[in-house]
C-alpha cells in the first residue's frame, strides 16, 4: 500500500510522485483539512512546504516571484512597493492570524473558491501562474488559470511552483476592498481589486480592475479598465464607473446577499477604490 503522506524536499522528488498519479497537493492545509472534517481524506497528500526554493517573494529583473509555499504572513512582512498594497490588504482579510501564518497565496488561488480574497488582486496585477511537471514548465495567466468554482487549469500531474507578476511601474498604486456580513472573518458578498499605473504627468497609463464573489470565478472588467486609461491627473475616476461595466459579472442570490445587492455594492466599492487612488 502506498504512503498516505509525503513531504519531499525537492521538486526532483515531488514531480515524479505527482506523475505517478493519485496524490492531492497540500500546502497550508487551511482549505484541505476543513473540507474533510469527520471524513477520511480521499487521497494521499503530497505536502509541498519543505520543497527547497518554494517559499518567499523576490524580484529578479522585471518580474516579482511569489513562491508557491509563501504564506499570507510572508506577504504582510515582505518589503514590497505600493503597487502591492492590495495584496497586503487582502492578506489581512484571509481568516485570522493563525490562518495567515499557514495559508498560502498559491493555495488560495488553486482552491478556486469564488470568494478567494487573493484571486482578484492577482488578476488585477496581471499575474501568471507557473506550473511544473516531469514534462516541463508552462505559464498560464491568472485570469485563465481559474476555470470556475473549484476548477483550475492545473493538471493532476502538475504543481504550481510560483506566481509571477510583471514589476509594476514606480508610480503604480493599488487597493483591495471587501464587503461581508461582518467586519472580520467573513466570506465576502463582493470584493474588488484595482491597480493603476501613471505616467510622469499623472495620467493613468494602465489599469487592472477585478471583482470576486460575483461570478463562479473572479473576473476583470475590461470596459472599465479602458475608460480609466488616459484619465488625466486629478480626474474624477470614481465617476467613470457605470453599471454596464459590470456586465462580465454573474452574481447569484444566496443567503449572504441578493444578486442585485452584490452588483450595487460592487459599484460602490469600485467608486471608493478609485476615489482613494485619484489623488
Ligand atoms: C477559519 C478560516 C478562515 C478563512 N478565511 C478566509 C478568508 O477570509 N478569505 C479567503 O480567501 N480564504 C479564507 N480561508 C481559506 C484559506 O485559508 C485560504 O484559501 C488559504 O490561502 C489556502 O491556502 P493553503 O496553503 O492553506 O491551501 P491548502 O488547503 O493546502 O490547499 C488548497 C487547495 O489548493 C491546492 N494546492 C495548494 N497549493 C498548491 C500548489 N502549489 N499546486 C497545486 N495545487 C495546490 C490543494 O491541493 C487544495 O486543493 C479561510 C480558511 C479557514 C479555515
CSV table of C-alpha atoms and ligand atoms in Angstrom, one decimal:
chain,number,residue,atom,x,y,z
A,1,UNK,CA,0.0,0.0,0.0
A,2,UNK,CA,1.3,3.5,-0.9
A,3,UNK,CA,2.2,6.1,1.7
A,4,UNK,CA,-0.7,8.4,2.8
A,5,UNK,CA,1.6,11.4,3.3
A,6,UNK,CA,4.9,12.5,1.8
A,7,UNK,CA,6.9,15.7,2.4
A,8,UNK,CA,9.5,15.9,-0.3
A,9,UNK,CA,12.4,18.4,0.0
A,10,UNK,CA,12.9,18.9,-3.8
A,11,UNK,CA,10.9,19.2,-7.0
A,12,UNK,CA,13.0,16.3,-8.3
A,13,UNK,CA,11.3,14.1,-5.6
A,14,UNK,CA,7.9,15.7,-5.8
A,15,UNK,CA,7.2,15.8,-9.5
A,16,UNK,CA,7.6,12.0,-10.2
A,17,UNK,CA,5.2,11.3,-7.4
A,18,UNK,CA,2.6,13.6,-9.0
A,19,UNK,CA,3.3,12.0,-12.4
A,20,UNK,CA,2.6,8.6,-10.9
A,21,UNK,CA,-0.9,9.9,-10.1
A,22,UNK,CA,-3.3,9.7,-7.1
A,23,UNK,CA,-1.8,12.5,-5.0
A,24,UNK,CA,-3.5,15.5,-3.6
A,25,UNK,CA,-1.3,18.6,-3.1
A,26,UNK,CA,-1.1,20.0,0.5
A,27,UNK,CA,0.3,23.5,1.3
A,28,UNK,CA,-1.0,25.2,4.4
A,29,UNK,CA,-4.0,22.8,4.6
A,30,UNK,CA,-6.4,25.6,5.7
A,31,UNK,CA,-8.7,24.7,2.8
A,32,UNK,CA,-7.9,21.0,2.5
A,33,UNK,CA,-8.5,19.9,6.1
A,34,UNK,CA,-11.7,21.9,6.9
A,35,UNK,CA,-13.2,20.4,3.7
A,36,UNK,CA,-12.8,16.9,5.2
A,37,UNK,CA,-13.8,17.3,8.8
A,38,UNK,CA,-15.2,14.0,10.1
A,39,UNK,CA,-14.4,12.2,6.9
A,40,UNK,CA,-11.3,10.3,5.7
A,41,UNK,CA,-9.1,12.2,3.2
A,42,UNK,CA,-9.9,10.9,-0.3
A,43,UNK,CA,-6.3,10.6,-1.4
A,44,UNK,CA,-2.7,10.6,-0.1
A,45,UNK,CA,-1.3,14.0,0.5
A,46,UNK,CA,1.9,15.5,-1.0
A,47,UNK,CA,3.0,18.3,1.4
A,48,UNK,CA,5.0,20.9,-0.6
A,49,UNK,CA,6.0,23.1,2.3
A,50,UNK,CA,9.5,21.6,2.7
A,51,UNK,CA,10.5,21.8,-1.0
A,52,UNK,CA,13.5,24.0,-1.4
A,53,UNK,CA,13.1,27.3,-3.0
A,54,UNK,CA,9.3,27.4,-3.0
A,55,UNK,CA,8.9,29.9,-0.2
A,56,UNK,CA,9.4,33.7,-0.4
A,57,UNK,CA,8.9,36.7,-2.5
A,58,UNK,CA,11.7,38.1,-4.7
A,59,UNK,CA,12.3,40.4,-7.6
A,60,UNK,CA,14.5,39.3,-10.4
A,61,UNK,CA,14.8,41.7,-13.3
A,62,UNK,CA,11.3,42.9,-14.3
A,63,UNK,CA,9.4,40.1,-12.5
A,64,UNK,CA,8.3,39.6,-8.9
A,65,UNK,CA,8.0,35.9,-8.0
A,66,UNK,CA,5.8,34.6,-5.1
A,67,UNK,CA,6.9,31.0,-4.4
A,68,UNK,CA,4.1,28.5,-4.0
A,69,UNK,CA,4.8,27.9,-0.3
A,70,UNK,CA,4.6,31.7,0.5
A,71,UNK,CA,2.1,32.4,3.3
A,72,UNK,CA,-0.1,35.4,3.7
A,73,UNK,CA,2.0,36.4,6.7
A,74,UNK,CA,5.1,36.3,4.4
A,75,UNK,CA,3.2,38.8,2.2
A,76,UNK,CA,2.4,41.0,5.1
A,77,UNK,CA,6.0,41.1,6.3
A,78,UNK,CA,7.7,41.5,2.9
A,79,UNK,CA,9.1,44.7,1.7
A,80,UNK,CA,7.0,45.4,-1.3
A,81,UNK,CA,6.4,48.5,-3.5
A,82,UNK,CA,3.0,50.4,-3.1
A,83,UNK,CA,1.6,48.6,-6.2
A,84,UNK,CA,1.3,45.5,-3.9
A,85,UNK,CA,-0.7,47.3,-1.2
A,86,UNK,CA,-3.8,45.5,-2.5
A,87,UNK,CA,-2.1,42.1,-1.9
A,88,UNK,CA,-1.2,43.1,1.6
A,89,UNK,CA,-4.8,44.4,2.3
A,90,UNK,CA,-6.1,41.0,1.0
A,91,UNK,CA,-3.6,39.2,3.2
A,92,UNK,CA,-5.0,40.9,6.3
A,93,UNK,CA,-8.5,39.7,5.3
A,94,UNK,CA,-7.7,36.0,4.9
A,95,UNK,CA,-9.1,34.5,8.2
A,96,UNK,CA,-7.2,35.4,11.4
A,97,UNK,CA,-3.5,35.4,12.1
A,98,UNK,CA,-3.3,31.6,12.5
A,99,UNK,CA,-4.8,31.1,9.1
A,100,UNK,CA,-2.5,33.8,7.6
A,101,UNK,CA,0.5,32.0,9.2
A,102,UNK,CA,-0.2,28.7,7.4
A,103,UNK,CA,-2.4,29.5,4.4
A,104,UNK,CA,-0.6,30.3,1.1
A,105,UNK,CA,-1.2,32.7,-1.7
A,106,UNK,CA,-1.0,29.8,-4.2
A,107,UNK,CA,-3.3,27.6,-2.2
A,108,UNK,CA,-5.9,30.3,-2.2
A,109,UNK,CA,-5.7,30.6,-6.0
A,110,UNK,CA,-5.6,26.8,-6.5
A,111,UNK,CA,-8.6,26.2,-4.2
A,112,UNK,CA,-10.5,28.3,-6.7
A,113,UNK,CA,-13.2,29.5,-4.4
A,114,UNK,CA,-15.3,32.2,-6.0
A,115,UNK,CA,-14.7,34.1,-2.7
A,116,UNK,CA,-11.0,33.7,-2.5
A,117,UNK,CA,-9.6,37.1,-1.5
A,118,UNK,CA,-6.3,36.8,-3.3
A,119,UNK,CA,-7.6,35.9,-6.7
A,120,UNK,CA,-8.9,39.3,-7.9
A,121,UNK,CA,-5.7,41.0,-6.7
A,122,UNK,CA,-3.5,38.6,-8.7
A,123,UNK,CA,-5.8,39.1,-11.7
A,124,UNK,CA,-5.6,42.9,-11.4
A,125,UNK,CA,-1.8,42.7,-11.1
A,126,UNK,CA,-1.6,40.7,-14.3
A,127,UNK,CA,-0.1,37.7,-12.6
A,128,UNK,CA,0.9,34.5,-14.4
A,129,UNK,CA,0.9,31.1,-12.7
A,130,UNK,CA,4.0,28.9,-13.1
A,131,UNK,CA,3.2,25.1,-13.4
A,132,UNK,CA,5.8,22.3,-13.3
A,133,UNK,CA,5.5,18.6,-14.1
A,134,UNK,CA,8.1,16.0,-15.1
A,135,UNK,CA,7.2,17.1,-18.7
A,136,UNK,CA,8.4,20.6,-18.1
A,137,UNK,CA,7.2,24.1,-17.2
A,138,UNK,CA,4.4,26.2,-18.5
A,139,UNK,CA,2.8,29.6,-17.6
A,140,UNK,CA,-0.9,30.4,-17.5
A,141,UNK,CA,-2.3,33.9,-16.9
A,142,UNK,CA,-4.2,34.0,-13.6
A,143,UNK,CA,-7.3,35.1,-15.4
A,144,UNK,CA,-7.2,31.9,-17.4
A,145,UNK,CA,-6.0,29.7,-14.6
A,146,UNK,CA,-9.2,29.7,-12.6
A,147,UNK,CA,-11.8,28.0,-14.8
A,148,UNK,CA,-14.7,28.1,-12.5
A,149,UNK,CA,-15.8,27.3,-8.9
A,150,UNK,CA,-13.2,24.8,-7.6
A,151,UNK,CA,-11.8,24.3,-11.1
A,152,UNK,CA,-8.4,25.3,-12.4
A,153,UNK,CA,-6.1,24.7,-15.3
A,154,UNK,CA,-3.7,22.8,-13.0
A,155,UNK,CA,-3.5,19.1,-14.2
A,156,UNK,CA,-3.2,16.3,-11.6
A,157,UNK,CA,0.5,15.7,-12.6
A,158,UNK,CA,1.3,19.4,-12.1
A,159,UNK,CA,2.4,21.6,-9.2
A,160,UNK,CA,2.0,25.3,-9.1
A,161,UNK,CA,5.6,26.4,-8.2
A,162,UNK,CA,5.2,30.2,-8.3
A,163,UNK,CA,3.1,33.1,-9.2
A,164,UNK,CA,4.9,35.7,-11.3
A,165,UNK,CA,3.9,39.4,-11.5
A,166,UNK,CA,5.4,41.8,-14.1
A,167,UNK,CA,7.1,44.5,-12.0
A,168,UNK,CA,4.6,47.4,-11.8
A,169,UNK,CA,5.9,50.9,-12.5
A,170,UNK,CA,7.2,53.1,-9.7
A,171,UNK,CA,4.1,55.2,-9.7
A,172,UNK,CA,1.7,52.2,-9.6
A,173,UNK,CA,-0.8,52.1,-6.7
A,174,UNK,CA,-3.4,49.5,-5.8
A,175,UNK,CA,-6.3,48.9,-3.4
A,176,UNK,CA,-8.4,45.9,-2.3
A,177,UNK,CA,-11.8,46.2,-0.7
A,178,UNK,CA,-14.2,43.5,0.5
A,179,UNK,CA,-17.7,43.6,1.8
A,180,UNK,CA,-19.1,40.9,4.1
A,181,UNK,CA,-21.8,40.4,6.6
A,182,UNK,CA,-19.4,41.4,9.4
A,183,UNK,CA,-16.1,43.2,9.6
A,184,UNK,CA,-13.7,40.3,10.3
A,185,UNK,CA,-13.5,36.6,9.5
A,186,UNK,CA,-16.2,36.9,6.8
A,187,UNK,CA,-16.8,35.4,3.4
A,188,UNK,CA,-17.4,38.3,1.1
A,189,UNK,CA,-20.5,39.3,-0.8
A,190,UNK,CA,-18.3,41.1,-3.2
A,191,UNK,CA,-14.7,42.3,-3.4
A,192,UNK,CA,-12.7,44.5,-5.7
A,193,UNK,CA,-9.1,45.0,-6.6
A,194,UNK,CA,-7.8,48.0,-8.5
A,195,UNK,CA,-4.3,48.6,-9.8
A,196,UNK,CA,-3.4,51.9,-11.5
A,197,UNK,CA,-0.1,52.9,-13.0
A,198,UNK,CA,0.5,56.5,-14.0
A,199,UNK,CA,2.7,58.4,-16.4
A,200,UNK,CA,5.2,61.1,-15.2
A,201,UNK,CA,2.5,63.8,-15.7
A,202,UNK,CA,-0.1,61.8,-13.6
A,203,UNK,CA,-2.2,60.4,-16.4
A,204,UNK,CA,-3.4,56.8,-16.0
A,205,UNK,CA,-1.0,54.7,-18.0
A,206,UNK,CA,-2.6,51.3,-17.3
A,207,UNK,CA,-5.5,49.9,-15.2
A,208,UNK,CA,-6.3,46.5,-13.8
A,209,UNK,CA,-9.7,46.0,-12.2
A,210,UNK,CA,-11.0,42.7,-10.9
A,211,UNK,CA,-14.1,41.6,-8.9
A,212,UNK,CA,-14.5,38.5,-6.8
A,213,UNK,CA,-17.6,36.8,-5.3
A,214,UNK,CA,-19.8,38.0,-8.1
A,215,UNK,CA,-19.3,35.1,-10.5
A,216,UNK,CA,-18.2,31.5,-10.4
A,217,UNK,CA,-14.7,32.9,-10.7
A,218,UNK,CA,-13.2,36.3,-10.3
A,219,UNK,CA,-13.4,38.5,-13.4
A,220,UNK,CA,-11.6,41.5,-14.8
A,221,UNK,CA,-13.7,44.4,-16.1
A,222,UNK,CA,-12.1,45.4,-19.4
A,223,UNK,CA,-14.6,48.1,-20.3
A,224,UNK,CA,-13.9,50.0,-17.1
A,225,UNK,CA,-10.2,49.5,-17.4
A,226,UNK,CA,-10.4,51.0,-20.9
A,227,UNK,CA,-12.3,54.1,-19.6
A,228,UNK,CA,-9.7,54.7,-16.9
A,229,UNK,CA,-6.6,54.6,-19.1
A,230,UNK,CA,-5.7,58.1,-20.3
A,231,UNK,CA,-7.5,59.9,-17.5
A,232,UNK,CA,-5.5,62.9,-16.6
A,233,UNK,CA,-4.1,63.7,-13.1
A,234,UNK,CA,-6.9,64.9,-10.7
A,235,UNK,CA,-9.7,63.4,-12.9
A,236,UNK,CA,-12.7,62.0,-11.0
A,237,UNK,CA,-12.1,58.3,-11.7
A,238,UNK,CA,-15.0,57.2,-9.5
A,239,UNK,CA,-17.4,59.0,-11.8
A,240,UNK,CA,-16.4,56.8,-14.6
A,241,UNK,CA,-17.9,53.6,-13.1
A,242,UNK,CA,-21.2,52.6,-14.8
A,243,UNK,CA,-23.5,49.7,-14.3
A,244,UNK,CA,-22.7,48.4,-17.8
A,245,UNK,CA,-19.1,48.0,-16.8
A,246,UNK,CA,-20.1,45.1,-14.6
A,247,UNK,CA,-21.5,43.0,-17.5
A,248,UNK,CA,-18.9,40.3,-17.1
A,249,UNK,CA,-20.3,39.5,-13.6
A,250,UNK,CA,-23.0,36.9,-13.0
A,251,UNK,CA,-23.7,37.1,-9.3
A,252,UNK,CA,-26.1,34.8,-7.6
A,253,UNK,CA,-28.8,35.2,-4.9
A,254,UNK,CA,-27.8,33.3,-1.8
A,255,UNK,CA,-28.1,33.6,2.0
A,256,UNK,CA,-25.3,36.2,2.1
A,257,UNK,CA,-26.8,38.7,-0.5
A,258,UNK,CA,-29.1,39.0,-3.5
A,259,UNK,CA,-27.5,39.4,-6.9
A,260,UNK,CA,-28.9,42.9,-7.2
A,261,UNK,CA,-27.3,43.9,-3.9
A,262,UNK,CA,-24.0,42.4,-4.9
A,263,UNK,CA,-23.9,44.5,-8.1
A,264,UNK,CA,-24.9,47.7,-6.3
A,265,UNK,CA,-22.3,47.1,-3.6
A,266,UNK,CA,-19.7,46.3,-6.2
A,267,UNK,CA,-20.2,49.7,-7.9
A,268,UNK,CA,-19.9,51.4,-4.5
A,269,UNK,CA,-16.7,49.6,-3.7
A,270,UNK,CA,-15.2,50.4,-7.1
A,271,UNK,CA,-16.0,54.1,-6.8
A,272,UNK,CA,-14.5,54.2,-3.3
A,273,UNK,CA,-11.4,52.3,-4.5
A,274,UNK,CA,-11.0,54.7,-7.5
A,275,UNK,CA,-11.6,57.7,-5.3
A,276,UNK,CA,-8.8,56.6,-3.0
A,277,UNK,CA,-6.4,56.2,-6.0
A,278,UNK,CA,-7.5,59.5,-7.6
A,279,UNK,CA,-5.0,61.9,-5.9
B,1,LIG,C1,-11.1,29.7,9.6
B,1,LIG,C2,-10.8,30.0,8.2
B,1,LIG,C3,-11.0,31.3,7.6
B,1,LIG,C4,-10.7,31.5,6.3
B,1,LIG,N1,-10.9,32.8,5.8
B,1,LIG,C5,-10.6,33.1,4.5
B,1,LIG,C6,-10.9,34.4,4.0
B,1,LIG,O1,-11.3,35.3,4.7
B,1,LIG,N2,-10.6,34.6,2.7
B,1,LIG,C7,-10.1,33.7,1.9
B,1,LIG,O2,-9.8,33.9,0.7
B,1,LIG,N3,-9.9,32.4,2.4
B,1,LIG,C8,-10.1,32.1,3.7
B,1,LIG,N4,-9.9,30.8,4.1
B,1,LIG,C9,-9.4,29.8,3.2
B,1,LIG,C10,-7.9,29.5,3.2
B,1,LIG,O3,-7.3,29.8,4.4
B,1,LIG,C11,-7.2,30.2,2.1
B,1,LIG,O4,-7.8,30.0,0.8
B,1,LIG,C12,-5.7,29.9,2.0
B,1,LIG,O5,-4.9,30.8,1.3
B,1,LIG,C13,-5.4,28.5,1.4
B,1,LIG,O6,-4.1,28.2,1.4
B,1,LIG,P1,-3.5,26.8,1.9
B,1,LIG,O7,-2.0,26.9,1.7
B,1,LIG,O8,-3.9,26.5,3.3
B,1,LIG,O9,-4.1,25.8,0.9
B,1,LIG,P2,-4.4,24.2,1.0
B,1,LIG,O10,-5.6,24.0,1.9
B,1,LIG,O11,-3.1,23.5,1.4
B,1,LIG,O12,-4.8,23.8,-0.5
B,1,LIG,C14,-5.9,24.4,-1.1
B,1,LIG,C15,-6.1,23.8,-2.5
B,1,LIG,O13,-5.1,24.2,-3.4
B,1,LIG,C16,-4.3,23.0,-3.8
B,1,LIG,N5,-3.0,23.5,-3.8
B,1,LIG,C17,-2.3,24.2,-2.8
B,1,LIG,N6,-1.1,24.5,-3.2
B,1,LIG,C18,-0.9,24.0,-4.5
B,1,LIG,C19,0.1,24.1,-5.4
B,1,LIG,N7,1.3,24.7,-5.2
B,1,LIG,N8,0.0,23.5,-6.6
B,1,LIG,C20,-1.2,22.9,-6.9
B,1,LIG,N9,-2.3,22.8,-6.1
B,1,LIG,C21,-2.1,23.4,-4.9
B,1,LIG,C22,-4.6,21.9,-2.8
B,1,LIG,O14,-4.5,20.6,-3.4
B,1,LIG,C23,-6.1,22.2,-2.4
B,1,LIG,O15,-7.0,21.8,-3.4
B,1,LIG,C24,-10.2,30.5,5.5
B,1,LIG,C25,-10.0,29.2,6.0
B,1,LIG,C26,-10.3,29.0,7.3
B,1,LIG,C27,-10.1,27.6,7.9
